[in-house]
């Protein structure tokens, strides 16, 4: 179907087909049904099979929200990331800051590498700020708050090994390290 000029995104048994016009979408749906049901002996799921105007409504797929011009992480995926960071930076746990950073770095790398090909620069900067705030809060629990704000800037966290989502946009990060 790609030869017909449609943009196709596929993962396992899920497929998105982007078309410019509604009549093209109807033709693409008909052709996809012929291929899947006729040639491949698969069934289309009526609950999941639909035509939507992507630029007006958008489409949620594999953790991304697509709208025809850009793709960004779904709000649900961002909330899940923040929840995981919050869990790993709980202030009452008996860990030092270096251990907490070592605990959250794989989460940051994994989430960031998955979403970095989307339209994410501003979202990554926002989430980097969230991570730093959580770490400062963790550290402040053990020290004087004012001292932490002035003596614990972003470069200090980077020296301690904190991975930032924004840095993943510039160059790939190794899976471990």
mmCIF file of C-alpha atoms in Angstrom:
data_model
loop_
_atom_site.group_PDB
_atom_site.id
_atom_site.type_symbol
_atom_site.label_atom_id
_atom_site.label_comp_id
_atom_site.label_asym_id
_atom_site.label_seq_id
_atom_site.Cartn_x
_atom_site.Cartn_y
_atom_site.Cartn_z
ATOM 1 C CA UNK A 1 0.000 0.000 0.000
ATOM 2 C CA UNK A 2 3.008 2.249 0.372
ATOM 3 C CA UNK A 3 3.300 2.201 -3.407
ATOM 4 C CA UNK A 4 -0.103 3.924 -3.526
ATOM 5 C CA UNK A 5 1.411 6.923 -1.717
ATOM 6 C CA UNK A 6 0.069 6.263 1.767
ATOM 7 C CA UNK A 7 2.221 6.756 4.843
ATOM 8 C CA UNK A 8 2.066 3.483 6.772
ATOM 9 C CA UNK A 9 3.187 2.962 10.359
ATOM 10 C CA UNK A 10 3.097 -0.638 11.539
ATOM 11 C CA UNK A 11 4.027 -2.436 14.730
ATOM 12 C CA UNK A 12 3.197 -6.143 15.163
ATOM 13 C CA UNK A 13 -0.483 -6.429 14.203
ATOM 14 C CA UNK A 14 -1.338 -2.717 14.525
ATOM 15 C CA UNK A 15 -1.274 -0.468 11.473
ATOM 16 C CA UNK A 16 -1.829 3.255 10.926
ATOM 17 C CA UNK A 17 -2.376 4.488 7.383
ATOM 18 C CA UNK A 18 -2.197 8.244 6.786
ATOM 19 C CA UNK A 19 -3.973 9.717 3.771
ATOM 20 C CA UNK A 20 -4.528 13.279 2.569
ATOM 21 C CA UNK A 21 -8.242 13.000 1.848
ATOM 22 C CA UNK A 22 -11.176 11.148 3.345
ATOM 23 C CA UNK A 23 -11.922 9.346 0.070
ATOM 24 C CA UNK A 24 -8.313 8.120 0.028
ATOM 25 C CA UNK A 25 -8.734 6.864 3.589
ATOM 26 C CA UNK A 26 -11.887 4.982 2.610
ATOM 27 C CA UNK A 27 -10.065 3.398 -0.349
ATOM 28 C CA UNK A 28 -7.075 2.548 1.870
ATOM 29 C CA UNK A 29 -9.347 0.921 4.458
ATOM 30 C CA UNK A 30 -11.059 -1.114 1.756
ATOM 31 C CA UNK A 31 -7.713 -2.198 0.252
ATOM 32 C CA UNK A 32 -6.268 -3.026 3.699
ATOM 33 C CA UNK A 33 -9.327 -5.175 4.394
ATOM 34 C CA UNK A 34 -8.860 -7.013 1.094
ATOM 35 C CA UNK A 35 -5.199 -7.698 1.836
ATOM 36 C CA UNK A 36 -5.623 -8.637 5.497
ATOM 37 C CA UNK A 37 -8.811 -10.677 5.250
ATOM 38 C CA UNK A 38 -8.430 -12.026 1.732
ATOM 39 C CA UNK A 39 -4.740 -12.678 1.233
ATOM 40 C CA UNK A 40 -3.490 -13.011 4.831
ATOM 41 C CA UNK A 41 -6.641 -14.549 6.360
ATOM 42 C CA UNK A 42 -6.646 -12.040 9.241
ATOM 43 C CA UNK A 43 -9.649 -10.214 10.701
ATOM 44 C CA UNK A 44 -9.987 -6.473 11.133
ATOM 45 C CA UNK A 45 -11.057 -5.471 14.631
ATOM 46 C CA UNK A 46 -14.219 -3.332 14.329
ATOM 47 C CA UNK A 47 -13.419 -1.593 17.651
ATOM 48 C CA UNK A 48 -9.960 -0.544 16.498
ATOM 49 C CA UNK A 49 -10.674 0.065 12.809
ATOM 50 C CA UNK A 50 -11.742 3.625 12.059
ATOM 51 C CA UNK A 51 -11.102 6.689 9.963
ATOM 52 C CA UNK A 52 -10.222 9.851 11.887
ATOM 53 C CA UNK A 53 -9.093 13.319 10.876
ATOM 54 C CA UNK A 54 -5.587 13.188 12.345
ATOM 55 C CA UNK A 55 -4.940 16.935 12.243
ATOM 56 C CA UNK A 56 -8.135 17.750 14.118
ATOM 57 C CA UNK A 57 -8.369 14.867 16.556
ATOM 58 C CA UNK A 58 -5.008 13.125 16.496
ATOM 59 C CA UNK A 59 -4.269 9.456 16.996
ATOM 60 C CA UNK A 60 -2.805 7.665 20.022
ATOM 61 C CA UNK A 61 -0.416 4.848 19.076
ATOM 62 C CA UNK A 62 2.385 3.054 20.948
ATOM 63 C CA UNK A 63 2.680 5.805 23.561
ATOM 64 C CA UNK A 64 2.756 8.599 20.982
ATOM 65 C CA UNK A 65 0.113 11.139 20.000
ATOM 66 C CA UNK A 66 0.179 11.746 16.227
ATOM 67 C CA UNK A 67 -1.636 14.654 14.619
ATOM 68 C CA UNK A 68 -0.373 14.524 11.047
ATOM 69 C CA UNK A 69 2.341 17.161 11.552
ATOM 70 C CA UNK A 70 4.143 15.966 14.664
ATOM 71 C CA UNK A 71 4.277 13.173 17.180
ATOM 72 C CA UNK A 72 4.784 13.609 20.870
ATOM 73 C CA UNK A 73 4.588 11.394 23.951
ATOM 74 C CA UNK A 74 1.037 10.801 25.142
ATOM 75 C CA UNK A 75 0.094 12.570 28.360
ATOM 76 C CA UNK A 76 -0.380 9.113 29.863
ATOM 77 C CA UNK A 77 3.255 8.207 29.051
ATOM 78 C CA UNK A 78 4.526 11.460 30.590
ATOM 79 C CA UNK A 79 2.490 10.848 33.735
ATOM 80 C CA UNK A 80 3.876 7.312 34.007
ATOM 81 C CA UNK A 81 7.452 8.645 33.642
ATOM 82 C CA UNK A 82 6.886 11.247 36.365
ATOM 83 C CA UNK A 83 5.328 8.646 38.651
ATOM 84 C CA UNK A 84 8.348 6.365 38.232
ATOM 85 C CA UNK A 85 10.795 9.222 38.912
ATOM 86 C CA UNK A 86 8.766 10.285 41.948
ATOM 87 C CA UNK A 87 8.785 6.717 43.268
ATOM 88 C CA UNK A 88 12.552 6.387 42.855
ATOM 89 C CA UNK A 89 13.242 9.786 44.469
ATOM 90 C CA UNK A 90 11.108 9.315 47.581
ATOM 91 C CA UNK A 91 12.689 11.360 50.332
ATOM 92 C CA UNK A 92 12.297 8.787 53.101
ATOM 93 C CA UNK A 93 14.385 6.044 51.473
ATOM 94 C CA UNK A 94 17.751 5.237 53.068
ATOM 95 C CA UNK A 95 19.893 5.936 49.988
ATOM 96 C CA UNK A 96 22.413 8.607 49.153
ATOM 97 C CA UNK A 97 21.959 10.875 46.156
ATOM 98 C CA UNK A 98 24.425 8.971 43.974
ATOM 99 C CA UNK A 99 22.425 5.770 44.487
ATOM 100 C CA UNK A 100 19.198 7.552 43.580
ATOM 101 C CA UNK A 101 20.788 8.980 40.413
ATOM 102 C CA UNK A 102 22.038 5.498 39.493
ATOM 103 C CA UNK A 103 18.482 4.235 40.013
ATOM 104 C CA UNK A 104 16.774 6.838 37.808
ATOM 105 C CA UNK A 105 19.330 6.999 34.969
ATOM 106 C CA UNK A 106 18.105 3.768 33.285
ATOM 107 C CA UNK A 107 14.526 5.087 33.437
ATOM 108 C CA UNK A 108 15.580 8.390 31.866
ATOM 109 C CA UNK A 109 17.649 6.680 29.155
ATOM 110 C CA UNK A 110 14.980 4.127 28.303
ATOM 111 C CA UNK A 111 12.108 6.607 28.176
ATOM 112 C CA UNK A 112 14.182 9.224 26.372
ATOM 113 C CA UNK A 113 15.559 6.860 23.742
ATOM 114 C CA UNK A 114 12.054 5.572 23.021
ATOM 115 C CA UNK A 115 10.521 9.030 22.542
ATOM 116 C CA UNK A 116 13.489 11.052 21.220
ATOM 117 C CA UNK A 117 12.463 10.741 17.569
ATOM 118 C CA UNK A 118 9.256 12.640 18.238
ATOM 119 C CA UNK A 119 8.605 16.352 18.630
ATOM 120 C CA UNK A 120 9.957 16.449 22.168
ATOM 121 C CA UNK A 121 12.524 19.201 22.758
ATOM 122 C CA UNK A 122 10.325 21.348 25.024
ATOM 123 C CA UNK A 123 8.789 18.325 26.748
ATOM 124 C CA UNK A 124 12.247 16.882 27.455
ATOM 125 C CA UNK A 125 13.411 20.221 28.918
ATOM 126 C CA UNK A 126 10.310 20.332 31.132
ATOM 127 C CA UNK A 127 10.873 16.764 32.343
ATOM 128 C CA UNK A 128 14.588 17.409 32.940
ATOM 129 C CA UNK A 129 13.505 20.252 35.233
ATOM 130 C CA UNK A 130 11.096 17.906 36.987
ATOM 131 C CA UNK A 131 13.846 15.329 37.583
ATOM 132 C CA UNK A 132 16.248 17.978 38.930
ATOM 133 C CA UNK A 133 13.544 19.357 41.241
ATOM 134 C CA UNK A 134 12.859 15.870 42.600
ATOM 135 C CA UNK A 135 16.573 15.317 43.253
ATOM 136 C CA UNK A 136 16.929 18.694 44.950
ATOM 137 C CA UNK A 137 13.919 17.870 47.088
ATOM 138 C CA UNK A 138 15.449 14.510 47.982
ATOM 139 C CA UNK A 139 18.696 16.208 48.980
ATOM 140 C CA UNK A 140 16.963 19.062 50.820
ATOM 141 C CA UNK A 141 15.293 16.603 53.158
ATOM 142 C CA UNK A 142 18.740 15.918 54.600
ATOM 143 C CA UNK A 143 20.125 19.477 54.547
ATOM 144 C CA UNK A 144 19.236 23.150 54.828
ATOM 145 C CA UNK A 145 16.938 24.058 51.897
ATOM 146 C CA UNK A 146 18.554 27.440 51.088
ATOM 147 C CA UNK A 147 22.020 25.962 50.915
ATOM 148 C CA UNK A 148 20.795 23.297 48.494
ATOM 149 C CA UNK A 149 19.295 25.804 46.061
ATOM 150 C CA UNK A 150 22.529 27.732 45.788
ATOM 151 C CA UNK A 151 25.096 24.949 46.038
ATOM 152 C CA UNK A 152 23.368 22.256 44.015
ATOM 153 C CA UNK A 153 22.979 23.585 40.457
ATOM 154 C CA UNK A 154 22.414 21.601 37.290
ATOM 155 C CA UNK A 155 26.151 21.174 36.465
ATOM 156 C CA UNK A 156 26.687 19.613 39.889
ATOM 157 C CA UNK A 157 24.004 17.007 39.163
ATOM 158 C CA UNK A 158 25.600 16.322 35.779
ATOM 159 C CA UNK A 159 28.980 15.808 37.495
ATOM 160 C CA UNK A 160 27.290 13.240 39.727
ATOM 161 C CA UNK A 161 26.299 11.343 36.567
ATOM 162 C CA UNK A 162 22.694 12.436 36.042
ATOM 163 C CA UNK A 163 21.571 11.754 32.477
ATOM 164 C CA UNK A 164 19.324 14.415 30.959
ATOM 165 C CA UNK A 165 16.613 13.723 28.423
ATOM 166 C CA UNK A 166 17.741 16.752 26.393
ATOM 167 C CA UNK A 167 21.244 15.313 26.012
ATOM 168 C CA UNK A 168 19.752 12.244 24.323
ATOM 169 C CA UNK A 169 18.535 14.451 21.462
ATOM 170 C CA UNK A 170 22.059 15.566 20.595
ATOM 171 C CA UNK A 171 23.797 12.217 20.629
ATOM 172 C CA UNK A 172 22.857 8.629 21.375
ATOM 173 C CA UNK A 173 23.481 7.346 24.853
ATOM 174 C CA UNK A 174 24.826 3.894 25.651
ATOM 175 C CA UNK A 175 22.381 1.534 27.311
ATOM 176 C CA UNK A 176 24.525 1.310 30.415
ATOM 177 C CA UNK A 177 26.977 3.660 32.041
#
